[in-house]
Amino acid sequence: MRYLDLYDVLAVAARVLRCDTAEAVRRTDLEAVERVLADVRSTAGLAEATAVLLAGLVRARPFGGANRVVAVAVILQFTALNHADLRLEPVEEVDELLDRVAAGDSTGVADFVRERLQRTGFEAMLEQQLGFDAALESAIDDWIGRRVAMYERFTEQARKVVILAQDEARGLDHSYIGTEHLLLGLINVPEGGAGKLLSTVGAPAVRELVIEIVGRGQHAPEGPIPFTPRAKSILEDSFTEARRLDSENIDTEHLLLGLLKDTDGVAAQVLSRLGVEVSDLRSQAERRIDRRQRSQEAVAAMVAGDAGWTSYGRRHHLIAELNAVLDENERLHEQVARLRDLLRKHDIDPEG
């Protein structure tokens, strides 16, 4: 689950109150907000955490006269951050709930939220199609000490890969999502780490080989498309790879590492026929993961003295900038390596 920090809440308050952040700070009981956020961070489950956040802000009244409006805006921000929609109609029922909470009665808030909470996009697809079998749940529990939904650890780019894999399956009239569709999903997110590593493997060539190996389906499938057992295993293996590499989230490189562990699926056949050296690709993916984690640690050190006022968005921007520099540096190193190889093939000593 992704949590709001104090700066995030103040940013929402500033928008609602139509003032700058400094004025929002002046008009807000910061200690009260911090206490509520601490309670939220110790709560498992999105509906339960949303209920704690709403009830805490309504009771503590950290925003003065506009407290109720700001509190509702904050929980909408929180649920949106966790890729869910919260229905607030009919308004009369919401007002009645807030009146009860303000009077000290918080019973039923979680049920109220749960009935109106709806997952969107990637999450809805996974919940409908994949489910959580015992092996996957065990792997998650072992990793973070409590059961959480798998999507909570996927980065935005990794989520996009899974959604595009479904689109690829539908486009080929396949009634399942297999390893080949996940491979196409990775290629079709060129901004992701795995997409960059697979940049020489074109989606049209992969699609053509998939059709050659398994053919097209009879007709376009309707409704959610299920994952094959092999594809499920790849998603499970991405968790294993993330844990092995001490990664907090599941990114496209982890999905690629999971894919490369399957040596018999359609994706493996496609990569083999395209001349991809799996061991080299695996090493490159692990290096990218290590480099990204070091860049995140470097940014964390840079903003450590910022008294907690550096927002998630600012940190994310700094990490992206540093990764872009490292990407360019890696590209230049690869060009130099290719040039050295070319010189050696022509009997020219690159060190001479």
mmCIF file of N, CA, C and O in Angstrom, residues 194-244:
data_model
loop_
_atom_site.group_PDB
_atom_site.id
_atom_site.type_symbol
_atom_site.label_atom_id
_atom_site.label_comp_id
_atom_site.label_asym_id
_atom_site.label_seq_id
_atom_site.Cartn_x
_atom_site.Cartn_y
_atom_site.Cartn_z
ATOM 1 N N ALA A 194 13.471 -3.276 -18.740
ATOM 2 C CA ALA A 194 13.442 -4.477 -19.569
ATOM 3 C C ALA A 194 13.243 -4.120 -21.039
ATOM 4 O O ALA A 194 13.852 -4.728 -21.928
ATOM 5 N N GLY A 195 12.403 -3.129 -21.299
ATOM 6 C CA GLY A 195 12.179 -2.694 -22.681
ATOM 7 C C GLY A 195 13.454 -2.201 -23.331
ATOM 8 O O GLY A 195 13.710 -2.449 -24.521
ATOM 9 N N LYS A 196 14.276 -1.496 -22.554
ATOM 10 C CA LYS A 196 15.557 -1.017 -23.093
ATOM 11 C C LYS A 196 16.489 -2.176 -23.386
ATOM 12 O O LYS A 196 17.206 -2.179 -24.396
ATOM 13 N N LEU A 197 16.489 -3.192 -22.515
ATOM 14 C CA LEU A 197 17.339 -4.358 -22.736
ATOM 15 C C LEU A 197 16.867 -5.183 -23.928
ATOM 16 O O LEU A 197 17.657 -5.891 -24.548
ATOM 17 N N LEU A 198 15.582 -5.097 -24.235
ATOM 18 C CA LEU A 198 15.005 -5.852 -25.354
ATOM 19 C C LEU A 198 14.820 -4.981 -26.589
ATOM 20 O O LEU A 198 14.085 -5.351 -27.499
ATOM 21 N N SER A 199 15.499 -3.829 -26.615
ATOM 22 C CA SER A 199 15.278 -2.871 -27.708
ATOM 23 C C SER A 199 15.644 -3.430 -29.080
ATOM 24 O O SER A 199 15.121 -2.976 -30.100
ATOM 25 N N THR A 200 16.544 -4.423 -29.123
ATOM 26 C CA THR A 200 16.924 -5.006 -30.421
ATOM 27 C C THR A 200 15.962 -6.102 -30.855
ATOM 28 O O THR A 200 16.083 -6.629 -31.960
ATOM 29 N N VAL A 201 15.026 -6.452 -29.967
ATOM 30 C CA VAL A 201 14.036 -7.491 -30.282
ATOM 31 C C VAL A 201 12.726 -6.787 -30.611
ATOM 32 O O VAL A 201 12.010 -6.360 -29.718
ATOM 33 N N GLY A 202 12.414 -6.640 -31.861
ATOM 34 C CA GLY A 202 11.225 -5.896 -32.257
ATOM 35 C C GLY A 202 9.935 -6.650 -32.001
ATOM 36 O O GLY A 202 9.869 -7.867 -32.183
ATOM 37 N N ALA A 203 8.918 -5.923 -31.583
ATOM 38 C CA ALA A 203 7.608 -6.540 -31.335
ATOM 39 C C ALA A 203 7.044 -7.219 -32.586
ATOM 40 O O ALA A 203 6.490 -8.323 -32.488
ATOM 41 N N PRO A 204 7.163 -6.616 -33.797
ATOM 42 C CA PRO A 204 6.634 -7.301 -34.988
ATOM 43 C C PRO A 204 7.273 -8.662 -35.223
ATOM 44 O O PRO A 204 6.581 -9.632 -35.575
ATOM 45 N N ALA A 205 8.602 -8.757 -35.031
ATOM 46 C CA ALA A 205 9.291 -10.039 -35.238
ATOM 47 C C ALA A 205 8.826 -11.066 -34.211
ATOM 48 O O ALA A 205 8.609 -12.243 -34.543
ATOM 49 N N VAL A 206 8.659 -10.630 -32.945
ATOM 50 C CA VAL A 206 8.195 -11.542 -31.902
ATOM 51 C C VAL A 206 6.777 -12.008 -32.207
ATOM 52 O O VAL A 206 6.459 -13.196 -32.111
ATOM 53 N N ARG A 207 5.928 -11.071 -32.597
ATOM 54 C CA ARG A 207 4.539 -11.413 -32.900
ATOM 55 C C ARG A 207 4.459 -12.414 -34.044
ATOM 56 O O ARG A 207 3.654 -13.358 -34.019
ATOM 57 N N GLU A 208 5.287 -12.221 -35.053
ATOM 58 C CA GLU A 208 5.302 -13.126 -36.201
ATOM 59 C C GLU A 208 5.713 -14.534 -35.790
ATOM 60 O O GLU A 208 5.116 -15.524 -36.227
ATOM 61 N N LEU A 209 6.729 -14.628 -34.905
ATOM 62 C CA LEU A 209 7.160 -15.949 -34.442
ATOM 63 C C LEU A 209 6.107 -16.601 -33.543
ATOM 64 O O LEU A 209 5.928 -17.824 -33.580
ATOM 65 N N VAL A 210 5.430 -15.796 -32.735
ATOM 66 C CA VAL A 210 4.363 -16.340 -31.885
ATOM 67 C C VAL A 210 3.281 -16.968 -32.747
ATOM 68 O O VAL A 210 2.806 -18.080 -32.474
ATOM 69 N N ILE A 211 2.892 -16.265 -33.793
ATOM 70 C CA ILE A 211 1.870 -16.798 -34.702
ATOM 71 C C ILE A 211 2.372 -18.072 -35.373
ATOM 72 O O ILE A 211 1.620 -19.044 -35.550
ATOM 73 N N GLU A 212 3.659 -18.081 -35.730
ATOM 74 C CA GLU A 212 4.234 -19.268 -36.373
ATOM 75 C C GLU A 212 4.248 -20.464 -35.429
ATOM 76 O O GLU A 212 4.008 -21.599 -35.843
ATOM 77 N N ILE A 213 4.506 -20.208 -34.138
ATOM 78 C CA ILE A 213 4.618 -21.301 -33.173
ATOM 79 C C ILE A 213 3.261 -21.790 -32.682
ATOM 80 O O ILE A 213 3.006 -22.997 -32.629
ATOM 81 N N VAL A 214 2.378 -20.859 -32.307
ATOM 82 C CA VAL A 214 1.094 -21.273 -31.715
ATOM 83 C C VAL A 214 -0.117 -20.903 -32.558
ATOM 84 O O VAL A 214 -1.229 -21.359 -32.289
ATOM 85 N N GLY A 215 0.073 -20.056 -33.574
ATOM 86 C CA GLY A 215 -1.041 -19.664 -34.423
ATOM 87 C C GLY A 215 -1.924 -18.595 -33.802
ATOM 88 O O GLY A 215 -1.728 -18.185 -32.659
ATOM 89 N N ARG A 216 -2.908 -18.154 -34.552
ATOM 90 C CA ARG A 216 -3.902 -17.209 -34.047
ATOM 91 C C ARG A 216 -5.071 -17.975 -33.449
ATOM 92 O O ARG A 216 -5.292 -19.152 -33.762
ATOM 93 N N GLY A 217 -5.835 -17.286 -32.616
ATOM 94 C CA GLY A 217 -7.011 -17.902 -32.042
ATOM 95 C C GLY A 217 -8.173 -17.902 -33.019
ATOM 96 O O GLY A 217 -8.086 -17.345 -34.119
ATOM 97 N N GLN A 218 -9.268 -18.504 -32.628
ATOM 98 C CA GLN A 218 -10.447 -18.604 -33.489
ATOM 99 C C GLN A 218 -11.208 -17.284 -33.553
ATOM 100 O O GLN A 218 -11.694 -16.891 -34.605
ATOM 101 N N HIS A 219 -11.325 -16.621 -32.423
ATOM 102 C CA HIS A 219 -12.067 -15.354 -32.374
ATOM 103 C C HIS A 219 -11.620 -14.568 -31.149
ATOM 104 O O HIS A 219 -11.029 -15.118 -30.209
ATOM 105 N N ALA A 220 -11.913 -13.280 -31.155
ATOM 106 C CA ALA A 220 -11.500 -12.419 -30.050
ATOM 107 C C ALA A 220 -12.211 -12.838 -28.763
ATOM 108 O O ALA A 220 -13.433 -13.017 -28.758
ATOM 109 N N PRO A 221 -11.471 -13.010 -27.658
ATOM 110 C CA PRO A 221 -12.101 -13.409 -26.390
ATOM 111 C C PRO A 221 -12.900 -12.260 -25.781
ATOM 112 O O PRO A 221 -12.603 -11.087 -26.007
ATOM 113 N N GLU A 222 -13.899 -12.614 -25.016
ATOM 114 C CA GLU A 222 -14.708 -11.620 -24.316
ATOM 115 C C GLU A 222 -14.418 -11.690 -22.819
ATOM 116 O O GLU A 222 -14.185 -12.761 -22.274
ATOM 117 N N GLY A 223 -14.431 -10.543 -22.184
ATOM 118 C CA GLY A 223 -14.216 -10.503 -20.746
ATOM 119 C C GLY A 223 -12.756 -10.692 -20.374
ATOM 120 O O GLY A 223 -11.866 -10.668 -21.223
ATOM 121 N N PRO A 224 -12.494 -10.903 -19.073
ATOM 122 C CA PRO A 224 -11.110 -11.073 -18.598
ATOM 123 C C PRO A 224 -10.456 -12.296 -19.226
ATOM 124 O O PRO A 224 -11.102 -13.320 -19.454
ATOM 125 N N ILE A 225 -9.171 -12.183 -19.524
ATOM 126 C CA ILE A 225 -8.417 -13.293 -20.110
ATOM 127 C C ILE A 225 -7.535 -13.880 -19.020
ATOM 128 O O ILE A 225 -6.748 -13.161 -18.408
ATOM 129 N N PRO A 226 -7.617 -15.202 -18.770
ATOM 130 C CA PRO A 226 -6.836 -15.798 -17.677
ATOM 131 C C PRO A 226 -5.374 -15.986 -18.041
ATOM 132 O O PRO A 226 -5.007 -16.111 -19.210
ATOM 133 N N PHE A 227 -4.511 -16.002 -17.024
ATOM 134 C CA PHE A 227 -3.112 -16.317 -17.208
ATOM 135 C C PHE A 227 -2.932 -17.833 -17.281
ATOM 136 O O PHE A 227 -3.637 -18.584 -16.599
ATOM 137 N N THR A 228 -1.981 -18.279 -18.076
ATOM 138 C CA THR A 228 -1.615 -19.693 -18.072
ATOM 139 C C THR A 228 -0.803 -19.995 -16.815
ATOM 140 O O THR A 228 -0.267 -19.080 -16.185
ATOM 141 N N PRO A 229 -0.698 -21.268 -16.432
ATOM 142 C CA PRO A 229 0.145 -21.602 -15.269
ATOM 143 C C PRO A 229 1.583 -21.106 -15.429
ATOM 144 O O PRO A 229 2.195 -20.665 -14.448
ATOM 145 N N ARG A 230 2.122 -21.169 -16.653
ATOM 146 C CA ARG A 230 3.486 -20.676 -16.871
ATOM 147 C C ARG A 230 3.572 -19.170 -16.613
ATOM 148 O O ARG A 230 4.518 -18.689 -16.008
ATOM 149 N N ALA A 231 2.597 -18.435 -17.103
ATOM 150 C CA ALA A 231 2.599 -16.988 -16.903
ATOM 151 C C ALA A 231 2.449 -16.647 -15.427
ATOM 152 O O ALA A 231 3.083 -15.718 -14.922
ATOM 153 N N LYS A 232 1.606 -17.409 -14.719
ATOM 154 C CA LYS A 232 1.488 -17.201 -13.273
ATOM 155 C C LYS A 232 2.828 -17.430 -12.588
ATOM 156 O O LYS A 232 3.222 -16.675 -11.693
ATOM 157 N N SER A 233 3.531 -18.477 -13.025
ATOM 158 C CA SER A 233 4.824 -18.782 -12.426
ATOM 159 C C SER A 233 5.815 -17.646 -12.632
ATOM 160 O O SER A 233 6.639 -17.349 -11.760
ATOM 161 N N ILE A 234 5.736 -16.998 -13.795
ATOM 162 C CA ILE A 234 6.637 -15.876 -14.071
ATOM 163 C C ILE A 234 6.363 -14.733 -13.105
ATOM 164 O O ILE A 234 7.290 -14.103 -12.571
ATOM 165 N N LEU A 235 5.087 -14.450 -12.852
ATOM 166 C CA LEU A 235 4.748 -13.395 -11.897
ATOM 167 C C LEU A 235 5.223 -13.763 -10.490
ATOM 168 O O LEU A 235 5.724 -12.915 -9.750
ATOM 169 N N GLU A 236 5.063 -15.039 -10.136
ATOM 170 C CA GLU A 236 5.556 -15.484 -8.828
ATOM 171 C C GLU A 236 7.075 -15.359 -8.763
ATOM 172 O O GLU A 236 7.635 -14.921 -7.748
ATOM 173 N N ASP A 237 7.748 -15.770 -9.845
ATOM 174 C CA ASP A 237 9.218 -15.708 -9.865
ATOM 175 C C ASP A 237 9.719 -14.268 -9.792
ATOM 176 O O ASP A 237 10.831 -14.020 -9.308
ATOM 177 N N SER A 238 8.923 -13.320 -10.281
ATOM 178 C CA SER A 238 9.345 -11.921 -10.183
ATOM 179 C C SER A 238 9.436 -11.495 -8.721
ATOM 180 O O SER A 238 10.310 -10.718 -8.338
ATOM 181 N N PHE A 239 8.542 -12.025 -7.870
ATOM 182 C CA PHE A 239 8.634 -11.777 -6.438
ATOM 183 C C PHE A 239 9.915 -12.370 -5.869
ATOM 184 O O PHE A 239 10.626 -11.737 -5.090
ATOM 185 N N THR A 240 10.198 -13.605 -6.273
ATOM 186 C CA THR A 240 11.403 -14.285 -5.796
ATOM 187 C C THR A 240 12.657 -13.515 -6.187
ATOM 188 O O THR A 240 13.580 -13.342 -5.381
ATOM 189 N N GLU A 241 12.681 -13.034 -7.432
ATOM 190 C CA GLU A 241 13.845 -12.285 -7.911
ATOM 191 C C GLU A 241 13.986 -10.956 -7.164
ATOM 192 O O GLU A 241 15.098 -10.536 -6.827
ATOM 193 N N ALA A 242 12.885 -10.289 -6.907
ATOM 194 C CA ALA A 242 12.938 -9.029 -6.172
ATOM 195 C C ALA A 242 13.474 -9.243 -4.765
ATOM 196 O O ALA A 242 14.298 -8.473 -4.264
ATOM 197 N N ARG A 243 13.012 -10.308 -4.121
ATOM 198 C CA ARG A 243 13.490 -10.603 -2.774
ATOM 199 C C ARG A 243 14.980 -10.942 -2.793
ATOM 200 O O ARG A 243 15.743 -10.479 -1.936
ATOM 201 N N ARG A 244 15.392 -11.736 -3.779
ATOM 202 C CA ARG A 244 16.801 -12.119 -3.876
ATOM 203 C C ARG A 244 17.704 -10.906 -4.068
ATOM 204 O O ARG A 244 18.827 -10.861 -3.537
#
